[in-house]
CSV table of C-alpha atoms and ligand atoms in Angstrom, one decimal:
chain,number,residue,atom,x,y,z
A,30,UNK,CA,89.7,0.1,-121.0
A,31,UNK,CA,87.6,0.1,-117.3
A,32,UNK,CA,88.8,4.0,-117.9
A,33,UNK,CA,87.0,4.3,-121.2
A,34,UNK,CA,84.0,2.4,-120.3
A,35,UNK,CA,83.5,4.5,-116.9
A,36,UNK,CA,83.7,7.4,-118.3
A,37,UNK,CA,81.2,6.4,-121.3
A,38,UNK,CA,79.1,5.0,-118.3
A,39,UNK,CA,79.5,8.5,-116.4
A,40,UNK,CA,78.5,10.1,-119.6
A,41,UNK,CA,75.1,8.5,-120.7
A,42,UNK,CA,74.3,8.5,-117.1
A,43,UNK,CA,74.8,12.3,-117.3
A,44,UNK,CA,72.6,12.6,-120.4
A,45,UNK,CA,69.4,10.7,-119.1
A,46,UNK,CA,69.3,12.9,-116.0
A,47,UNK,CA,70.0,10.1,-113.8
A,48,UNK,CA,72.5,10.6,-110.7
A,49,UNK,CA,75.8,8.8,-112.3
A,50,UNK,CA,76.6,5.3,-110.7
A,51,UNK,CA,79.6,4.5,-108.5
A,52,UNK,CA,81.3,2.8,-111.1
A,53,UNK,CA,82.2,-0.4,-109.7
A,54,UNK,CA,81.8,-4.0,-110.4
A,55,UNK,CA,78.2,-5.3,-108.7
A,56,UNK,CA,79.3,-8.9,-108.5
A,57,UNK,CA,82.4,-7.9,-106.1
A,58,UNK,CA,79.5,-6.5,-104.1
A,59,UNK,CA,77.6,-10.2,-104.6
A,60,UNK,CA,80.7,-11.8,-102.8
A,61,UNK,CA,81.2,-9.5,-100.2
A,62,UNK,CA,77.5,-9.9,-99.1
A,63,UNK,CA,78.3,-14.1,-99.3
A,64,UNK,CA,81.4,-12.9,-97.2
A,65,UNK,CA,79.5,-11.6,-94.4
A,66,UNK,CA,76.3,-14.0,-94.4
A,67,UNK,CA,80.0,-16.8,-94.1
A,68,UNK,CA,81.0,-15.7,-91.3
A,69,UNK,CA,78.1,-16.1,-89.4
A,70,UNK,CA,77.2,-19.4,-90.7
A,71,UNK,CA,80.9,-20.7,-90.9
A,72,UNK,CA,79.9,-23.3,-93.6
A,73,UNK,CA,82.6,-26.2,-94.9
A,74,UNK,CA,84.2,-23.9,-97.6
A,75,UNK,CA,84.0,-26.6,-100.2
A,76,UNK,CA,80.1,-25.8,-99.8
A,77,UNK,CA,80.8,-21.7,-100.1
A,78,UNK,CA,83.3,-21.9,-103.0
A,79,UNK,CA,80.3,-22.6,-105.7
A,80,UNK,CA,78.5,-19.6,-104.7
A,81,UNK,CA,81.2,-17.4,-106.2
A,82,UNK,CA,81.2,-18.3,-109.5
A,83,UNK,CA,78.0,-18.1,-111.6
A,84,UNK,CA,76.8,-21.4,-112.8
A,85,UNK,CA,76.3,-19.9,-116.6
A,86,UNK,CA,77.2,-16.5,-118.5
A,87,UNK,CA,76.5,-16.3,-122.2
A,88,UNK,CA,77.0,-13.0,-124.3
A,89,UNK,CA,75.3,-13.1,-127.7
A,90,UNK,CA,75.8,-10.6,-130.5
A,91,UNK,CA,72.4,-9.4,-131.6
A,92,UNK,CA,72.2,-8.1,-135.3
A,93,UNK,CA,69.6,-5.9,-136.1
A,94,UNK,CA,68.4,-4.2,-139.2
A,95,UNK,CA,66.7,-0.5,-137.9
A,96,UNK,CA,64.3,1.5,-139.2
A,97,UNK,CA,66.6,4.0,-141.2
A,98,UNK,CA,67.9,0.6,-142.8
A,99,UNK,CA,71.6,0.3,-141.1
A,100,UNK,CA,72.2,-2.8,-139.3
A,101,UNK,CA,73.5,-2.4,-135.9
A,102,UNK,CA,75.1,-5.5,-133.7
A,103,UNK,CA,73.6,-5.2,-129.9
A,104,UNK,CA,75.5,-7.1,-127.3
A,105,UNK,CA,73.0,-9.2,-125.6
A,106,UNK,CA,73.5,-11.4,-122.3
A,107,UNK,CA,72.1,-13.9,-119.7
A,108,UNK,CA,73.5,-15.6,-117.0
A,109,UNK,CA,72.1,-18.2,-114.5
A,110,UNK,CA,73.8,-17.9,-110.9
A,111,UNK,CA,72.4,-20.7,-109.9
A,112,UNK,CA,69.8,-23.6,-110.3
A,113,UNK,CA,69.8,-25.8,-107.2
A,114,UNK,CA,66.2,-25.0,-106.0
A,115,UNK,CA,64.5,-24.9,-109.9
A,116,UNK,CA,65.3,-23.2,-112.8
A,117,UNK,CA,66.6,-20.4,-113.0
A,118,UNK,CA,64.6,-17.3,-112.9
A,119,UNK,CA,64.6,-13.2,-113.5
A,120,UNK,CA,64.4,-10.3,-115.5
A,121,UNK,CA,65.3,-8.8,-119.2
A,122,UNK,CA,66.8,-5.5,-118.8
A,123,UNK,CA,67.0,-3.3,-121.4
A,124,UNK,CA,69.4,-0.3,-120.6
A,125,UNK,CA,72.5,0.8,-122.6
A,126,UNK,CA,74.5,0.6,-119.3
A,127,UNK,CA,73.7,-3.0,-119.0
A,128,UNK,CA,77.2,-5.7,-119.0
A,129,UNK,CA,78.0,-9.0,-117.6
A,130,UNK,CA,79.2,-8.3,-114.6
A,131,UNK,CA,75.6,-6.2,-113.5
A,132,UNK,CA,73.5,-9.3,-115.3
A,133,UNK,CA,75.9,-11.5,-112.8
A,134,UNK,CA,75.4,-9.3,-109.7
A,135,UNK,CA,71.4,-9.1,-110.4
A,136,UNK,CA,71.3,-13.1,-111.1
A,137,UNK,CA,72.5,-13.7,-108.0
A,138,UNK,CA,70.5,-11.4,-106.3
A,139,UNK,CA,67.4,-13.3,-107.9
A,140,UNK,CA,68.6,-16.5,-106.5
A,141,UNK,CA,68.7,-15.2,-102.8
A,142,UNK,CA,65.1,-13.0,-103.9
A,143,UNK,CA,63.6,-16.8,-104.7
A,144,UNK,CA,65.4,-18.8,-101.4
A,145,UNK,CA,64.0,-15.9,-99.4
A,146,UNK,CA,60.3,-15.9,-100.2
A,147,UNK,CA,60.9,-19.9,-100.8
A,148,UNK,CA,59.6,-20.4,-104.7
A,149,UNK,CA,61.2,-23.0,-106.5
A,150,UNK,CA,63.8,-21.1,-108.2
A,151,UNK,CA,67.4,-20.6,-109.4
A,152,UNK,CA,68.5,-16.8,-110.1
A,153,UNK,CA,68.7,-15.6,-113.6
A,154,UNK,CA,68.9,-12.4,-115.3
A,155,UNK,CA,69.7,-11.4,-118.9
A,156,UNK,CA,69.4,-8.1,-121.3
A,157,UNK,CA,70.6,-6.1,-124.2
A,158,UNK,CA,72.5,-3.4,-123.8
A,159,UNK,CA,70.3,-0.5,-125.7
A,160,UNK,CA,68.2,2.5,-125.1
A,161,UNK,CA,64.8,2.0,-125.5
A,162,UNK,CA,63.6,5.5,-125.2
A,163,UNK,CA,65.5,6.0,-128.5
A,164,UNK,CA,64.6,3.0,-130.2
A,165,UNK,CA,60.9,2.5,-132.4
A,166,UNK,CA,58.8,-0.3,-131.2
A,167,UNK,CA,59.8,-2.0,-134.5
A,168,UNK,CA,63.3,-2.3,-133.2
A,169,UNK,CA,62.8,-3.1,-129.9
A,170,UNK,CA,60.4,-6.2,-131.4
A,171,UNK,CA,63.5,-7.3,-133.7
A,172,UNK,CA,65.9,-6.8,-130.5
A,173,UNK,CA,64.1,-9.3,-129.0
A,174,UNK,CA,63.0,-11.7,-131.3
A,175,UNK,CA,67.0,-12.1,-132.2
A,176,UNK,CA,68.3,-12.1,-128.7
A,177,UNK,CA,65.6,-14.8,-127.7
A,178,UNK,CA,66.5,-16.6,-130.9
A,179,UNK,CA,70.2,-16.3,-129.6
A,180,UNK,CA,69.2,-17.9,-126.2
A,181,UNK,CA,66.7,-20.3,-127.3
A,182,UNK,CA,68.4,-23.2,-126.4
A,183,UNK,CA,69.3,-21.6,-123.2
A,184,UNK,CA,65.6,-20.8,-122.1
A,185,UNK,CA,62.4,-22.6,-121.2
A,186,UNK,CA,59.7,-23.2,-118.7
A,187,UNK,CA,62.1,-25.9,-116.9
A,188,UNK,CA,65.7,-24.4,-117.8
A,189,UNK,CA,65.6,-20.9,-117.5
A,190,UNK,CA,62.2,-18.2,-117.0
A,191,UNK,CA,62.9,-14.7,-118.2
A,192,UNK,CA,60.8,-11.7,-116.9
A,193,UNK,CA,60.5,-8.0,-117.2
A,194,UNK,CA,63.5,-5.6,-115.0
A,195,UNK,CA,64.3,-2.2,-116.1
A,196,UNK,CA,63.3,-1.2,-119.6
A,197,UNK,CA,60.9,-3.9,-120.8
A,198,UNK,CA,57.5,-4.3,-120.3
A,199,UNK,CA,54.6,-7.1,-120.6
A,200,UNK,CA,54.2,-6.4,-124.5
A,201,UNK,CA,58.2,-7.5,-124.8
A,202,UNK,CA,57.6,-10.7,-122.9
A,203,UNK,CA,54.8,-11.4,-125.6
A,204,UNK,CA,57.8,-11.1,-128.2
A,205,UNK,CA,59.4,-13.3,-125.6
A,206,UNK,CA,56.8,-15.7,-125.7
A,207,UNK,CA,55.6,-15.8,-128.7
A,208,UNK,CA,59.7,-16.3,-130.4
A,209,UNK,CA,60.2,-19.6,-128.5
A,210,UNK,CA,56.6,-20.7,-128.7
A,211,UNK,CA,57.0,-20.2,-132.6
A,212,UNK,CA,60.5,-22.2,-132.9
A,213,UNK,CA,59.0,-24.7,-130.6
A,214,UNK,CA,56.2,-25.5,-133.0
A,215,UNK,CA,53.7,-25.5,-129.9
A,216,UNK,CA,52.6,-22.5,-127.5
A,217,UNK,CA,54.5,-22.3,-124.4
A,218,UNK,CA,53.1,-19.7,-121.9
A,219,UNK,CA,55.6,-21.1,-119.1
A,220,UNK,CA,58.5,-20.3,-120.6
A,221,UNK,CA,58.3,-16.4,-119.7
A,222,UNK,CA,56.4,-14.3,-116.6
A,223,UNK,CA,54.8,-10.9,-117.0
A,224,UNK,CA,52.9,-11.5,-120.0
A,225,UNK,CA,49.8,-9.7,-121.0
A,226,UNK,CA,47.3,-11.3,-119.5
A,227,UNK,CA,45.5,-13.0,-122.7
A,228,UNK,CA,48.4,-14.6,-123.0
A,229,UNK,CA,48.8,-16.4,-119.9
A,230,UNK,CA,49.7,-13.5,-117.6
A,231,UNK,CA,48.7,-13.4,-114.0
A,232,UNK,CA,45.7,-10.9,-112.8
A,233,UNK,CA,48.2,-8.5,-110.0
A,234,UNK,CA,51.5,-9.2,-111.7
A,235,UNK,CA,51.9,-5.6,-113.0
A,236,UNK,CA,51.3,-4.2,-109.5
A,237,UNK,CA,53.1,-7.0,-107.6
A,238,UNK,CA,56.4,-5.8,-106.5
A,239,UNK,CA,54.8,-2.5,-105.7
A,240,UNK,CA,52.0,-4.5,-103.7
A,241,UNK,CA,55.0,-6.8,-102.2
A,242,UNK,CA,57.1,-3.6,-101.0
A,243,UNK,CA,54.0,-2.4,-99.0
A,244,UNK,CA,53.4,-5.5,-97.2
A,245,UNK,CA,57.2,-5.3,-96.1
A,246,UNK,CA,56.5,-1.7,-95.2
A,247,UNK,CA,54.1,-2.5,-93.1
A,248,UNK,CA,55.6,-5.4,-91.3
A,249,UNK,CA,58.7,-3.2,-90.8
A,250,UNK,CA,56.4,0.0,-89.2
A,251,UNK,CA,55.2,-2.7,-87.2
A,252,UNK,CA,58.1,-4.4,-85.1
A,253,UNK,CA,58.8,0.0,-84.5
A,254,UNK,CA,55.4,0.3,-83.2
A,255,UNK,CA,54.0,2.2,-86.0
A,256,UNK,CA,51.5,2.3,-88.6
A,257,UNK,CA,51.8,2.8,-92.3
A,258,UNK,CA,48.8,5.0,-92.2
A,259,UNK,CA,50.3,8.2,-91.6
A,260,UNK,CA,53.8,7.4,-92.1
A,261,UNK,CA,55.5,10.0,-94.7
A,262,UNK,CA,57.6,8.4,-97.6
A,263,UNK,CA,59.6,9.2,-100.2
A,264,UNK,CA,60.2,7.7,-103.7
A,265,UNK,CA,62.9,7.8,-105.9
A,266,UNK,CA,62.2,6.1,-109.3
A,267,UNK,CA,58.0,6.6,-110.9
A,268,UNK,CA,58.7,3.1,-112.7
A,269,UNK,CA,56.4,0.0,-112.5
A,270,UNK,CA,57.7,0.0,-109.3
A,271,UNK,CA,58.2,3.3,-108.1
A,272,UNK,CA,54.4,4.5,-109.2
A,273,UNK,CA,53.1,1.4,-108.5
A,274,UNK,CA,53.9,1.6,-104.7
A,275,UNK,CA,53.1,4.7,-104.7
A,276,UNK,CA,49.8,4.4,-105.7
A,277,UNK,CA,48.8,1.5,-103.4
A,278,UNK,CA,50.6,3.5,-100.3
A,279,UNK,CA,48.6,6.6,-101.2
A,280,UNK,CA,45.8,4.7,-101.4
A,281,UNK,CA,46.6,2.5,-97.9
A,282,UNK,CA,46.7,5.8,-95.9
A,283,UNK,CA,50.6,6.9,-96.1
A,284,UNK,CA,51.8,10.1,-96.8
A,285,UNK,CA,53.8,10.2,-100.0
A,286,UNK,CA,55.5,13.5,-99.7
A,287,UNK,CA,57.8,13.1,-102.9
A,288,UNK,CA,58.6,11.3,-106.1
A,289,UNK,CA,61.2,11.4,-108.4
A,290,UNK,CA,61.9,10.4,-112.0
A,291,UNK,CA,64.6,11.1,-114.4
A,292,UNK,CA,64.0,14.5,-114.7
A,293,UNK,CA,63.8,15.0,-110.7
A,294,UNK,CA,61.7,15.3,-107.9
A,295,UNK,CA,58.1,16.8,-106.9
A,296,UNK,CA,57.2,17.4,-102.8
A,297,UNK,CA,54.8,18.9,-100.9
A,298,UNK,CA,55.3,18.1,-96.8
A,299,UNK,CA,51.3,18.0,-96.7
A,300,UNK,CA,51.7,14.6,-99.1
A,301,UNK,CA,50.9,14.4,-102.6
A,302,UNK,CA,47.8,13.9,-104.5
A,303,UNK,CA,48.6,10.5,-105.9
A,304,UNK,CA,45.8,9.8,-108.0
A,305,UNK,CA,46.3,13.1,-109.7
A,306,UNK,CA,50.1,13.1,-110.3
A,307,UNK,CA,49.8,9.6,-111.8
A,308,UNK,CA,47.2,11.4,-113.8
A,309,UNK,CA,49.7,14.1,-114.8
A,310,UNK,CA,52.5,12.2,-115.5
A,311,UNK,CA,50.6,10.0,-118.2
A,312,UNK,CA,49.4,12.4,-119.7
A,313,UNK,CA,52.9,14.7,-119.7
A,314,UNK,CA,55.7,12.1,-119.3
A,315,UNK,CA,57.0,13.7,-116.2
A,316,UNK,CA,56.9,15.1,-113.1
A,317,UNK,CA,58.2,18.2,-112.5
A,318,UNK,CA,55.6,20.8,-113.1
A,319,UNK,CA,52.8,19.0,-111.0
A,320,UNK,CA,50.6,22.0,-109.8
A,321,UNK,CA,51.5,23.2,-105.9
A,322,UNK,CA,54.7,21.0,-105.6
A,323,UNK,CA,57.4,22.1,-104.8
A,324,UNK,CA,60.8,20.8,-107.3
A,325,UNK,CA,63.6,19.2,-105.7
A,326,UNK,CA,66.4,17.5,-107.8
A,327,UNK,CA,66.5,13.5,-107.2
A,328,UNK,CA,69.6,14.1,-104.5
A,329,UNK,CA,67.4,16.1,-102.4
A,330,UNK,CA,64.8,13.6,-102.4
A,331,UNK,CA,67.1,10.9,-100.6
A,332,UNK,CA,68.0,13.2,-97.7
A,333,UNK,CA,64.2,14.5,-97.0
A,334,UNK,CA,63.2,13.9,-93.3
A,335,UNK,CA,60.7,11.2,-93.7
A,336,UNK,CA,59.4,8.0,-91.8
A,337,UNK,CA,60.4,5.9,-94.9
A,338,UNK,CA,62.8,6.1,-97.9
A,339,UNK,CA,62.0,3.9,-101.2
A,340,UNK,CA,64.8,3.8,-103.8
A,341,UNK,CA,63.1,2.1,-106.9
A,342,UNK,CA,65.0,3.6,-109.6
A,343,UNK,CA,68.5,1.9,-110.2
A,344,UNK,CA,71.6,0.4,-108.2
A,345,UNK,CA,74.3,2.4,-106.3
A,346,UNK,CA,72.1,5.5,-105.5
A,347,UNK,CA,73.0,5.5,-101.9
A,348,UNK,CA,76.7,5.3,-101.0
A,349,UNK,CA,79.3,6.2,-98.6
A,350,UNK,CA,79.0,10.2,-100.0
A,351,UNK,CA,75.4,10.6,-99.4
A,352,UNK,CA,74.5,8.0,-96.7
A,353,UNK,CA,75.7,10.3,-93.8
A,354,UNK,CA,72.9,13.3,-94.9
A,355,UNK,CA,70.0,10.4,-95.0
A,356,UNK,CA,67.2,11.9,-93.0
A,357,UNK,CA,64.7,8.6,-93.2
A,358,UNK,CA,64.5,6.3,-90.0
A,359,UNK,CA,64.1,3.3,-92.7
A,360,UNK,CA,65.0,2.7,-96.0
A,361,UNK,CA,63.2,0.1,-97.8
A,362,UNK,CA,64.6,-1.0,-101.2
A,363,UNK,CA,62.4,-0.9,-104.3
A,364,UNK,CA,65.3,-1.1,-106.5
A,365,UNK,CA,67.9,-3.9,-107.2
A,366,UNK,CA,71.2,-2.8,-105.4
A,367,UNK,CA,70.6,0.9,-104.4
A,368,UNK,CA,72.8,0.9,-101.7
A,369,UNK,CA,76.5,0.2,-101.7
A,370,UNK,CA,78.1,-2.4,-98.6
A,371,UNK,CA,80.3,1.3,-97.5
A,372,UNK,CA,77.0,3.0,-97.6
A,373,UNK,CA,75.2,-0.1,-95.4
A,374,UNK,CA,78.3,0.4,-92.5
A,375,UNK,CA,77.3,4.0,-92.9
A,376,UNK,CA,73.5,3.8,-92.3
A,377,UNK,CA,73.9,1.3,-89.7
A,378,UNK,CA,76.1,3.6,-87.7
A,379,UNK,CA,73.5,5.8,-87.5
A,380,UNK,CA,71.0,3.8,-87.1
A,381,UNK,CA,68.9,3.6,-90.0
A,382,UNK,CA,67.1,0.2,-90.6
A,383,UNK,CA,67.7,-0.8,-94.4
A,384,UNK,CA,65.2,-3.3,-95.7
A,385,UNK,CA,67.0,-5.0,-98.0
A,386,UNK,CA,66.2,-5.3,-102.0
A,387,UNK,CA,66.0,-9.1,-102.0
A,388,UNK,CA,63.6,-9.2,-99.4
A,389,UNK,CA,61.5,-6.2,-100.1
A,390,UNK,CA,61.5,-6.4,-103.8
A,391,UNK,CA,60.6,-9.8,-104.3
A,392,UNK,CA,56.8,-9.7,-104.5
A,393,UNK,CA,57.7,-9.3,-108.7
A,394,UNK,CA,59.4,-12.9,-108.5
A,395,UNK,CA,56.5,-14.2,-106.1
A,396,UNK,CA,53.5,-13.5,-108.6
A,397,UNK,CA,55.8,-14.6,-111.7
A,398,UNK,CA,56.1,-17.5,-109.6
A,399,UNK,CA,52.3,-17.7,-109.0
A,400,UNK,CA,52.2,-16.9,-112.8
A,401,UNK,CA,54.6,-20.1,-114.0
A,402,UNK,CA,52.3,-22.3,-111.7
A,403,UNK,CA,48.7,-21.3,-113.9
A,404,UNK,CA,50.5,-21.4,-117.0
A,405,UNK,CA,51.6,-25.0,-116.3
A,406,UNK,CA,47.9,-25.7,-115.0
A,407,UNK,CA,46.6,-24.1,-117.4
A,408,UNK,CA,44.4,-23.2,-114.5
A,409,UNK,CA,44.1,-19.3,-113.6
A,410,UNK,CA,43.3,-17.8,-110.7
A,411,UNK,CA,41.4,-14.2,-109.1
A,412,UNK,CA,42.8,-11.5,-108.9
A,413,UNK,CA,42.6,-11.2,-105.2
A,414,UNK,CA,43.2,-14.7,-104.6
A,415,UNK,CA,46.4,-13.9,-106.4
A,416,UNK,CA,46.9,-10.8,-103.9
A,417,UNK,CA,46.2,-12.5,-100.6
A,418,UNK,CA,49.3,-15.1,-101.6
A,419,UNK,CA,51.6,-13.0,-102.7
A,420,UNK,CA,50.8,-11.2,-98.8
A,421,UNK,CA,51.2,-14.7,-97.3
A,422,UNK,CA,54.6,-15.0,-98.5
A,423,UNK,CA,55.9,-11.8,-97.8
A,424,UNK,CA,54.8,-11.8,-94.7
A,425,UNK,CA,56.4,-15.4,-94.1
A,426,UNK,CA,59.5,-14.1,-95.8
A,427,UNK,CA,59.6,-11.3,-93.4
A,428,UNK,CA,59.1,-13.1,-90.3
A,429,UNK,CA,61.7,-15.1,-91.2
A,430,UNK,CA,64.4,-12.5,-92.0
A,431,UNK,CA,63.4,-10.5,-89.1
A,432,UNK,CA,64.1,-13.8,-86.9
A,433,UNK,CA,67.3,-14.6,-88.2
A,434,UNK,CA,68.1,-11.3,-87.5
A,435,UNK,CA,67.3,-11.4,-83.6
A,436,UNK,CA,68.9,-14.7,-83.3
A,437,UNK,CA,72.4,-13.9,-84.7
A,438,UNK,CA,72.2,-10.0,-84.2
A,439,UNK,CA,72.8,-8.7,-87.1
A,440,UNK,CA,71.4,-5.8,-89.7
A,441,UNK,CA,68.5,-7.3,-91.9
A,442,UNK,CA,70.5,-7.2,-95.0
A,443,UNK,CA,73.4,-9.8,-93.6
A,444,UNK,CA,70.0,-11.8,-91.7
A,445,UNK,CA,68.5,-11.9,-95.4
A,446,UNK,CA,71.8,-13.0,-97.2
A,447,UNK,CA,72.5,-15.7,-94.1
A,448,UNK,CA,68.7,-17.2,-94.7
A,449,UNK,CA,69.5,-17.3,-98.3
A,450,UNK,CA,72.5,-19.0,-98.8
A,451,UNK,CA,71.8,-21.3,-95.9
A,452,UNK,CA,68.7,-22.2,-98.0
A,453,UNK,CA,70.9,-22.3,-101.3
A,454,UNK,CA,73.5,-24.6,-99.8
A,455,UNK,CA,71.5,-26.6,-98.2
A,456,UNK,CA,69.6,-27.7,-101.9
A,457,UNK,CA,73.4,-27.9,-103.0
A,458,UNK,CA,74.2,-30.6,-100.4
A,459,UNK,CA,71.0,-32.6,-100.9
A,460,UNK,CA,71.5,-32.8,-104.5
A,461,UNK,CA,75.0,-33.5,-104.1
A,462,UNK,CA,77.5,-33.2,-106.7
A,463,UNK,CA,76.7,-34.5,-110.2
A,464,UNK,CA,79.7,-36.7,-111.6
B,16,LIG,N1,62.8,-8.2,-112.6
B,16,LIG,C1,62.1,-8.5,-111.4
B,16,LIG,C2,63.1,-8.6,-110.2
B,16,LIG,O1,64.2,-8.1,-110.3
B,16,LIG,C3,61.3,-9.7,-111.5
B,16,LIG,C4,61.9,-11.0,-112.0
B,16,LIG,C5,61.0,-12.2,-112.2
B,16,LIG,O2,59.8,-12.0,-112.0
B,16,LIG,O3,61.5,-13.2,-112.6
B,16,LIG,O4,62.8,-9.1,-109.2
């Protein structure tokens, strides 16, 4: 059975152009992280033990007439890690390689994302397992009507807050919205983040994570005495994330010397004309071709010789066979889970400094945060009011990783994990336990 399902993993991963995934199970990944944040902190293990097992996982089978009038069953999912700080929080994810045990991995990492930037938040994550490049937008609206209608019970602005992740978008979280507001009988803006904003969406939202991975950017270049003007990146995954940072790092003076998407990589050592390839790859759908670049397939982009590498496409691109040809002096992780704990020992050996995903990623999970708090005012702010806290709290949350770091001398993923579950367990304790 794992055989069959690796190999069909292997396969589809082959098709979309995308460099196939270590096939292993992301949650074993989850408690080997806890495993290394324990033994610095040495906590009572009747206080550790909760933080292996998920708090809720629900699969849902999602019928769904399609276009050519064949009904086809979807498997749908959401799980909630853990609500000890606030509800649970975190993205849909749309992607036919989507399971339980990645939607248990990612929830998890959405509960450390929230106790790191310090929102009042659980860690949640959920999704279908389809292809939306191959599905009409009729289908993907009945997906998601009938998997919210699946989870209704599950969901809401105080139980659970779903958001967009890989393959859905602001128009689906209006589907989102607009499902439970309808079996509600009333309109409930708060019960999803990254809606459009006449909906209740915040101003910045779109462009937060990429906006968040700068600031961290920055502060890292700092503590090594250097400046993100100037400093050459490169960036795997053209995304929201992936274009979105680089966009605002073009347009903050770095040097973004590649990018990448599914069908590989452009790079020109001079630094790329950002405005224009965004231009190009709207109006194309792609990359490669981009007047005076040179190609390079998405491998090659992760072992250029740059200041900075930014994975922002998927997990488990960076692992113990290509972390030993990575070029960058830092790695700073736009995607959920791109490098592997063999790949980490790896990188640290040779003394790369990896920024790690729940830390650099989190400025998405900040302004849906930002987002839940004017839909429940029904109060909005600025844009740039929006902006300058979402900088605050990266900036706080980076201080205080890069502190716990120095104080128990350790790499900044294990100082982020030890800050996170020491926040998680201390809400666990406080509340005590129920019954
Ligand atoms: N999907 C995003 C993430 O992985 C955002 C989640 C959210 O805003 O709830 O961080």
């Amino acid at each position: 059975m794992a055989t069959t399902m690796a190999s069909r993993r292997q396969q589809s991963a082959f098709k979309s152009g995308t460099p196939a995934r270590v096939h292993r199970n992301p949650f074993d990944d989850v408690l080997e992280q806890i495993d290394r944040a324990a033994a610095v902190l040495h906590p009572d293990p009747d206080s550790l033990e909760p933080l292996r097992h998920p708090r809720r996982q629900v699969v849902v089978s999602v019928p769904v007439m399609m276009d050519d009038g064949h009904l086809r069953i979807f498997e749908g999912y959401r799980v909630v890690y853990d609500n000890s700080r606030g509800p649970g929080k975190g993205g849909i994810r749309y992607h036919p390689e989507v399971n339980l045990d990645d939607c248990k991995a990612l929830a998890a990492w959405m509960a450390w994302k929230c106790a790191i930037v310090d929102v009042p938040f659980g860690g949640a994550k959920g999704g279908v397992a389809c292809d939306p490049l191959k599905l009409s937008d009729g289908e993907v609206e009945r997906i998601t009507r009938r998997y919210i209608s699946e989870i209704f019970d599950l969901i809401g602005p105080t139980v659970d807050i779903p958001a967009p992740d890989v393959g859905t978008s602001p128009k689906v979280m209006a589907w989102v919205m607009d499902t439970f507001s309808m079996k509600k009988g009333y309109v409930e803006p708060g019960v999803v983040t990254g809606k459009p904003i006449p909906l209740g969406g915040s101003g910045g939202r779109l462009e937060a994570t990429g906006r968040g991975l700068l600031f961290i950017m920055r502060e890292t270049l700092k503590r090594v005495d250097r400046e993100l003007a100037g400093s050459s990146v490169a960036i795997q995954g053209f995304g929201n994330v992936g274009s979105n940072a680089a966009r605002l790092l073009h347009a903050a003076g770095a040097k973004v010397v590649a990018v990448s998407d599914v069908g590989g990589a452009i790079y020109d050592p001079r630094g790329l004309d950002l405005p224009r390839v965004s231009a190009y790859y709207r109006e194309t759908g792609r990359l490669c071709g981009f007047p005076g670049t040179r190609k390079l397939d998405n491998a090659a982009l992760l072992h250029l010789d740059v200041d900075v590498l930014l994975p922002a496409a998927m997990e488990d691109q960076i692992t113990r066979d290509n972390a030993g040809e990575i070029q960058a002096r830092i790695i700073v992780e736009g995607a959920n889970g791109p490098t592997t704990p063999d790949a980490d020992e790896i990188l640290a050996r040779r003394g790369v400094l990896v920024v790690p995903d729940i830390l650099a990623n989190a400025g998405g999970v900040v302004v849906s945060y930002f987002e839940w708090v004017q839909d429940r005012y029904g109060y909005f702010w600025k844009e740039a009011e929006v902006n300058e806290r979402l900088e605050e709290k990266m900036v706080a949350a980076f201080d205080a990783v890069w502190n716990t770091r120095e104080r128990f001398e350790v790499d900044a993923r294990t100082a982020a994990y030890i800050l996170a579950v020491d926040r998680i367990m201390e809400a666990r304790k406080l509340r005590g336990l129920y019954a």
